[in-house]
Amino acid sequence: MAGNRTFSMIKPHAVADNHVGGILKLIEEGGFRIVALKKLHLTGAQAGKFYEVHSERPFYGELCEMMSEGPIIAFILEKENAVADFRKLIGATDPAEAEAGTVRSIYAKSKAENAVHGSDSDENAALESAFFFSALERF
Ligand code: CMP
């Protein structure tokens, strides 16, 4: 059965460009409830740990650098079928392929600077949420 929570981050370029409110508005209007949320600046090592699964990929270095260049917004979201529905709301990784109206079609700049992260499975949603939030920070 699909879970009802997912994890997301607004990436540094979108925070720096003042798109936090616009992105959260689309997410809330999409039917998601914010369970937890914080702003923080990842170190390169922390970004590397979060994206460890991509460590063999050619873009890993660029990804870690980009994710630690400024503050991010990390949050947990709740909705029925959260992981799949959120990935639909944000659109394809590559903004050139993202459907019109999706978060990435509006706010992404490139495949790397693609505005937001969204978990790809219930298992990763749980792991990624635990990377940033304790049980006491979830409501
Ligand atoms: P995200 O959903 O956070 O998950 C992995 C990230 O790696 C992805 O979004 C992009 O920011 C980045 N990424 C994926 N593919 C590429 C690529 N081909 N070139 C550069 N960055 C990429």
Tab-separated table of C-alpha atoms and ligand atoms in Angstrom:
chain	number	residue	atom	x	y	z
A	1	MET	CA	0.000	0.000	0.000
A	2	ALA	CA	1.314	3.474	-0.897
A	3	GLY	CA	2.333	5.610	2.091
A	4	ASN	CA	0.945	9.031	2.866
A	5	ARG	CA	4.161	10.999	3.470
A	6	THR	CA	6.990	12.252	1.318
A	7	PHE	CA	10.090	14.400	1.779
A	8	SER	CA	11.106	17.455	-0.235
A	9	MET	CA	13.652	20.262	-0.343
A	10	ILE	CA	13.559	23.619	-2.090
A	11	LYS	CA	17.041	23.930	-3.589
A	12	PRO	CA	19.462	26.842	-2.947
A	13	HIS	CA	18.934	28.646	-6.272
A	14	ALA	CA	15.147	28.776	-5.731
A	15	VAL	CA	15.550	29.960	-2.113
A	16	ALA	CA	18.023	32.659	-3.248
A	17	ASP	CA	15.576	33.814	-5.940
A	18	ASN	CA	12.725	34.210	-3.395
A	19	HIS	CA	10.594	31.379	-4.790
A	20	VAL	CA	9.862	29.671	-1.443
A	21	GLY	CA	6.382	31.167	-1.096
A	22	GLY	CA	5.447	30.474	-4.718
A	23	ILE	CA	6.567	26.860	-4.511
A	24	LEU	CA	4.875	26.167	-1.155
A	25	LYS	CA	1.664	27.742	-2.516
A	26	LEU	CA	1.592	25.266	-5.428
A	27	ILE	CA	2.277	22.414	-3.018
A	28	GLU	CA	-0.483	23.390	-0.568
A	29	GLU	CA	-2.913	24.040	-3.422
A	30	GLY	CA	-1.991	20.558	-4.686
A	31	GLY	CA	-3.525	19.113	-1.525
A	32	PHE	CA	-0.402	18.470	0.541
A	33	ARG	CA	-0.221	19.270	4.268
A	34	ILE	CA	3.108	20.428	5.764
A	35	VAL	CA	4.068	18.062	8.603
A	36	ALA	CA	7.525	19.573	9.309
A	37	LEU	CA	9.615	22.357	7.775
A	38	LYS	CA	13.006	24.021	8.364
A	39	LYS	CA	15.578	26.265	6.660
A	40	LEU	CA	19.227	25.228	6.869
A	41	HIS	CA	22.535	25.501	5.018
A	42	LEU	CA	24.019	22.070	4.238
A	43	THR	CA	27.787	21.564	4.222
A	44	GLY	CA	29.248	19.819	1.169
A	45	ALA	CA	29.728	16.683	3.305
A	46	GLN	CA	26.085	16.706	4.456
A	47	ALA	CA	24.860	17.135	0.866
A	48	GLY	CA	27.176	14.268	-0.128
A	49	LYS	CA	25.699	12.049	2.571
A	50	PHE	CA	22.101	12.878	1.592
A	51	TYR	CA	22.790	12.108	-2.088
A	52	GLU	CA	25.147	9.162	-1.383
A	53	VAL	CA	23.032	6.921	-3.631
A	54	HIS	CA	24.255	9.051	-6.584
A	55	SER	CA	27.957	8.953	-5.579
A	56	GLU	CA	28.998	7.010	-8.694
A	57	ARG	CA	27.126	9.317	-11.081
A	58	PRO	CA	29.108	11.849	-13.150
A	59	PHE	CA	27.029	14.756	-11.785
A	60	TYR	CA	27.593	13.908	-8.082
A	61	GLY	CA	30.279	16.568	-7.470
A	62	GLU	CA	28.247	19.288	-9.171
A	63	LEU	CA	25.133	18.191	-7.248
A	64	CYS	CA	26.861	18.357	-3.827
A	65	GLU	CA	28.355	21.754	-4.647
A	66	MET	CA	25.002	23.141	-5.828
A	67	MET	CA	23.113	21.809	-2.778
A	68	SER	CA	25.604	23.436	-0.362
A	69	GLU	CA	25.941	26.835	-2.061
A	70	GLY	CA	23.188	28.423	0.084
A	71	PRO	CA	20.308	27.615	2.438
A	72	ILE	CA	17.619	25.108	1.519
A	73	ILE	CA	14.075	24.552	2.825
A	74	ALA	CA	13.511	20.941	3.946
A	75	PHE	CA	10.011	19.632	4.615
A	76	ILE	CA	7.821	16.578	5.096
A	77	LEU	CA	4.453	16.475	3.331
A	78	GLU	CA	1.311	14.464	3.904
A	79	LYS	CA	-1.319	13.388	1.390
A	80	GLU	CA	-2.760	10.067	0.259
A	81	ASN	CA	-0.345	8.460	-2.255
A	82	ALA	CA	2.161	11.212	-1.343
A	83	VAL	CA	5.316	10.040	-3.163
A	84	ALA	CA	3.736	9.502	-6.587
A	85	ASP	CA	1.391	12.499	-6.379
A	86	PHE	CA	4.215	14.819	-5.345
A	87	ARG	CA	6.456	13.662	-8.195
A	88	LYS	CA	3.567	14.409	-10.542
A	89	LEU	CA	3.134	17.895	-9.042
A	90	ILE	CA	6.855	18.761	-9.411
A	91	GLY	CA	7.336	17.290	-12.910
A	92	ALA	CA	10.303	15.618	-14.620
A	93	THR	CA	13.890	16.004	-13.317
A	94	ASP	CA	14.828	17.788	-16.543
A	95	PRO	CA	12.738	20.997	-16.750
A	96	ALA	CA	12.761	20.716	-20.544
A	97	GLU	CA	10.640	17.573	-20.082
A	98	ALA	CA	8.480	18.843	-17.195
A	99	GLU	CA	4.780	19.189	-17.974
A	100	ALA	CA	3.363	22.733	-18.093
A	101	GLY	CA	2.128	23.944	-14.703
A	102	THR	CA	4.430	21.681	-12.681
A	103	VAL	CA	6.759	23.210	-10.076
A	104	ARG	CA	9.859	22.466	-12.144
A	105	SER	CA	8.334	23.796	-15.371
A	106	ILE	CA	7.924	27.141	-13.568
A	107	TYR	CA	10.934	27.337	-11.227
A	108	ALA	CA	13.715	24.994	-12.452
A	109	LYS	CA	16.732	26.421	-14.275
A	110	SER	CA	18.416	23.182	-15.417
A	111	LYS	CA	18.575	19.446	-14.741
A	112	ALA	CA	20.774	20.116	-11.671
A	113	GLU	CA	19.115	23.359	-10.527
A	114	ASN	CA	15.660	21.837	-10.760
A	115	ALA	CA	14.066	23.831	-7.920
A	116	VAL	CA	12.906	20.948	-5.707
A	117	HIS	CA	13.755	17.431	-4.621
A	118	GLY	CA	11.069	14.777	-4.161
A	119	SER	CA	11.545	11.298	-2.675
A	120	ASP	CA	11.312	8.446	-5.184
A	121	SER	CA	9.838	5.761	-2.873
A	122	ASP	CA	8.128	5.359	0.501
A	123	GLU	CA	11.329	3.825	1.872
A	124	ASN	CA	13.470	6.778	0.767
A	125	ALA	CA	10.828	9.236	1.990
A	126	ALA	CA	11.205	7.755	5.490
A	127	LEU	CA	15.031	7.749	5.332
A	128	GLU	CA	15.245	11.277	3.931
A	129	SER	CA	12.739	12.619	6.480
A	130	ALA	CA	14.803	11.090	9.295
A	131	PHE	CA	17.943	12.758	7.885
A	132	PHE	CA	16.451	16.169	8.758
A	133	PHE	CA	13.682	15.741	11.342
A	134	SER	CA	13.190	14.016	14.696
A	135	ALA	CA	9.779	12.636	15.727
A	136	LEU	CA	9.357	15.703	17.990
A	137	GLU	CA	9.505	18.053	14.988
A	138	ARG	CA	6.613	16.441	13.100
A	139	PHE	CA	3.023	17.624	13.515
B	1	CMP	P1	16.716	15.344	-7.193
B	1	CMP	O1	15.293	15.003	-7.364
B	1	CMP	O2	17.114	16.154	-6.016
B	1	CMP	O3	17.564	13.975	-7.163
B	1	CMP	C1	18.885	13.873	-7.639
B	1	CMP	C2	19.394	15.144	-8.231
B	1	CMP	O4	20.533	15.016	-9.049
B	1	CMP	C3	18.343	15.714	-9.184
B	1	CMP	O5	17.221	16.148	-8.495
B	1	CMP	C4	19.159	16.794	-9.892
B	1	CMP	O6	19.349	17.966	-9.097
B	1	CMP	C5	20.503	16.075	-10.005
B	1	CMP	N1	20.670	15.477	-11.346
B	1	CMP	C6	20.026	14.396	-11.835
B	1	CMP	N2	20.442	14.126	-13.099
B	1	CMP	C7	21.366	15.090	-13.397
B	1	CMP	C8	22.172	15.349	-14.534
B	1	CMP	N3	22.101	14.565	-15.625
B	1	CMP	N4	23.007	16.393	-14.498
B	1	CMP	C9	23.093	17.174	-13.394
B	1	CMP	N5	22.361	16.960	-12.268
B	1	CMP	C10	21.501	15.938	-12.267
